[in-house]
């Protein structure tokens, strides 16, 4: 089995006649009304986006956590790669609001009076669940109403509505993780490599895409990476995938094929070979050794 190529989600949605949408420069919001074909689906997106589910549901899986969003739930998802599973029968329908780093950073500074402070922000996963108060829920419901208007709203109004969402979240006090992340976005786009690599090692991304996510040229990315990890990105990714595969062998009931695909290997044979190189045993034998130890204990 081989992993499918990743969908470039922004490019897929932008201008697609299947979806109702409004756009101002790189700001885009759309009523995404489409069943998830197959499960799971890996996709890549060049901007951050907000997701407000109004029909059905989905389950987003990261290396650290699983996030279930059902009708009435919302989350902020960082730009980059994501994996989603369909969890309910029928359509998956959501309001998606796509916003680049630069827009969020400018709103935080100009509208909320928050400056990008020095220091390291608390780590947040690639998916940040949002706590919806009445104001925020009414906001999403209002946006949904725009799609039923005879004439589309003006670009000026849409820009205001994009800003309103950021200000609502940043000033309500109900979403400290999202607010903290917004306020730490650098205007130059450069991001720490460690969280980027931990969020993306299991995805089929090219090094140039990881470099772009970090706000670096490919040459600078490779140079900075080696300073931190003392090895090449390709070698680190393989090592991290094998470590995560070992974790899944120890903590889940997934078979070897499922684990190989989950952690980013294109086929099971490659996973078995790399696992044996790192742990002296093939994964199936390692799994049986764990089971035997559990029986003895």
Tab-separated table of C-alpha atoms in Angstrom, residues 126-262:
chain	number	residue	atom	x	y	z
A	126	UNK	CA	-1.646	22.279	15.042
A	127	UNK	CA	-5.354	22.162	15.969
A	128	UNK	CA	-6.625	24.569	18.639
A	129	UNK	CA	-10.197	23.943	19.763
A	130	UNK	CA	-12.234	27.131	20.279
A	131	UNK	CA	-14.597	27.768	23.180
A	132	UNK	CA	-17.698	29.382	21.704
A	133	UNK	CA	-19.537	31.996	23.722
A	134	UNK	CA	-22.820	33.399	22.389
A	135	UNK	CA	-21.066	36.275	20.601
A	136	UNK	CA	-18.759	33.955	18.682
A	137	UNK	CA	-21.534	31.507	17.794
A	138	UNK	CA	-23.723	34.377	16.565
A	139	UNK	CA	-20.763	35.568	14.493
A	140	UNK	CA	-20.487	32.247	12.638
A	141	UNK	CA	-24.258	32.061	12.135
A	142	UNK	CA	-24.205	35.585	10.664
A	143	UNK	CA	-21.494	34.629	8.193
A	144	UNK	CA	-23.498	31.598	7.090
A	145	UNK	CA	-26.393	33.951	6.361
A	146	UNK	CA	-24.272	35.855	3.835
A	147	UNK	CA	-24.409	32.908	1.463
A	148	UNK	CA	-28.184	33.207	1.123
A	149	UNK	CA	-28.088	36.912	0.161
A	150	UNK	CA	-29.105	37.888	-3.367
A	151	UNK	CA	-26.090	40.205	-3.668
A	152	UNK	CA	-22.697	39.375	-2.138
A	153	UNK	CA	-21.407	41.570	0.703
A	154	UNK	CA	-18.857	44.239	-0.186
A	155	UNK	CA	-15.144	43.588	0.198
A	156	UNK	CA	-14.988	46.323	2.833
A	157	UNK	CA	-17.618	44.558	4.942
A	158	UNK	CA	-15.903	41.199	4.495
A	159	UNK	CA	-12.578	42.642	5.659
A	160	UNK	CA	-14.293	44.028	8.755
A	161	UNK	CA	-15.848	40.627	9.454
A	162	UNK	CA	-12.460	38.903	9.157
A	163	UNK	CA	-11.014	41.379	11.646
A	164	UNK	CA	-14.011	40.970	13.947
A	165	UNK	CA	-13.331	37.259	14.324
A	166	UNK	CA	-9.722	37.832	15.429
A	167	UNK	CA	-10.734	40.601	17.849
A	168	UNK	CA	-13.576	38.500	19.304
A	169	UNK	CA	-11.239	35.634	20.105
A	170	UNK	CA	-8.377	37.821	21.337
A	171	UNK	CA	-10.438	39.966	23.723
A	172	UNK	CA	-13.081	37.599	25.089
A	173	UNK	CA	-10.790	35.735	27.476
A	174	UNK	CA	-12.383	32.398	26.530
A	175	UNK	CA	-9.622	31.205	24.198
A	176	UNK	CA	-6.207	31.830	25.787
A	177	UNK	CA	-4.361	29.237	23.659
A	178	UNK	CA	-5.518	30.768	20.386
A	179	UNK	CA	-4.941	34.293	21.681
A	180	UNK	CA	-1.421	33.441	22.804
A	181	UNK	CA	-0.612	31.895	19.447
A	182	UNK	CA	-2.000	34.901	17.553
A	183	UNK	CA	0.050	37.321	19.615
A	184	UNK	CA	3.290	35.415	19.036
A	185	UNK	CA	3.017	35.341	15.250
A	186	UNK	CA	6.093	37.057	13.840
A	187	UNK	CA	5.476	39.614	11.149
A	188	UNK	CA	8.480	38.282	9.224
A	189	UNK	CA	6.882	34.822	9.113
A	190	UNK	CA	9.849	32.985	10.620
A	191	UNK	CA	8.845	30.179	12.976
A	192	UNK	CA	10.625	27.815	15.332
A	193	UNK	CA	11.640	24.593	13.609
A	194	UNK	CA	10.944	22.171	16.470
A	195	UNK	CA	7.142	22.554	16.624
A	196	UNK	CA	6.919	22.528	12.836
A	197	UNK	CA	8.788	19.240	12.610
A	198	UNK	CA	6.812	17.644	15.456
A	199	UNK	CA	3.546	18.611	13.763
A	200	UNK	CA	4.515	17.421	10.286
A	201	UNK	CA	6.921	14.476	10.441
A	202	UNK	CA	4.204	11.921	9.618
A	203	UNK	CA	3.008	13.757	6.488
A	204	UNK	CA	4.214	13.357	2.917
A	205	UNK	CA	5.630	16.889	2.611
A	206	UNK	CA	8.604	17.956	0.534
A	207	UNK	CA	11.501	19.708	2.284
A	208	UNK	CA	10.785	22.876	0.330
A	209	UNK	CA	7.244	22.872	1.765
A	210	UNK	CA	8.571	22.469	5.317
A	211	UNK	CA	11.027	25.292	4.624
A	212	UNK	CA	8.172	27.508	3.412
A	213	UNK	CA	6.151	26.720	6.532
A	214	UNK	CA	9.079	27.854	8.665
A	215	UNK	CA	9.473	31.105	6.731
A	216	UNK	CA	12.905	30.133	5.401
A	217	UNK	CA	14.567	29.412	2.095
A	218	UNK	CA	15.427	25.747	1.584
A	219	UNK	CA	19.141	26.456	2.096
A	220	UNK	CA	18.507	28.356	5.346
A	221	UNK	CA	16.105	25.667	6.525
A	222	UNK	CA	18.695	22.924	6.003
A	223	UNK	CA	21.404	24.967	7.722
A	224	UNK	CA	19.252	25.887	10.742
A	225	UNK	CA	17.943	22.341	11.003
A	226	UNK	CA	21.423	20.837	11.215
A	227	UNK	CA	22.387	23.310	13.948
A	228	UNK	CA	19.454	22.111	16.073
A	229	UNK	CA	19.401	18.353	15.367
A	230	UNK	CA	22.946	17.617	14.167
A	231	UNK	CA	21.565	15.549	11.284
A	232	UNK	CA	19.790	16.108	7.977
A	233	UNK	CA	15.998	16.636	7.872
A	234	UNK	CA	15.500	13.395	5.906
A	235	UNK	CA	17.392	11.351	8.490
A	236	UNK	CA	15.555	12.973	11.405
A	237	UNK	CA	12.142	12.423	9.799
A	238	UNK	CA	12.843	8.716	9.284
A	239	UNK	CA	14.085	8.385	12.866
A	240	UNK	CA	11.074	10.240	14.303
A	241	UNK	CA	8.617	8.171	12.274
A	242	UNK	CA	10.151	4.928	13.529
A	243	UNK	CA	9.997	6.210	17.133
A	244	UNK	CA	6.344	7.086	16.676
A	245	UNK	CA	5.701	3.689	15.087
A	246	UNK	CA	7.186	2.053	18.184
A	247	UNK	CA	4.877	4.178	20.353
A	248	UNK	CA	1.836	3.041	18.341
A	249	UNK	CA	2.923	-0.597	18.616
A	250	UNK	CA	3.036	-0.185	22.390
A	251	UNK	CA	-0.193	1.790	22.839
A	252	UNK	CA	-2.626	0.844	20.052
A	253	UNK	CA	-4.252	-2.209	18.455
A	254	UNK	CA	-3.371	-1.128	14.912
A	255	UNK	CA	-1.729	-3.653	12.616
A	256	UNK	CA	1.652	-3.102	10.955
A	257	UNK	CA	0.163	-1.908	7.660
A	258	UNK	CA	-2.012	0.671	9.397
A	259	UNK	CA	0.882	1.967	11.466
A	260	UNK	CA	3.191	2.218	8.448
A	261	UNK	CA	0.679	4.426	6.624
A	262	UNK	CA	-0.198	6.453	9.732
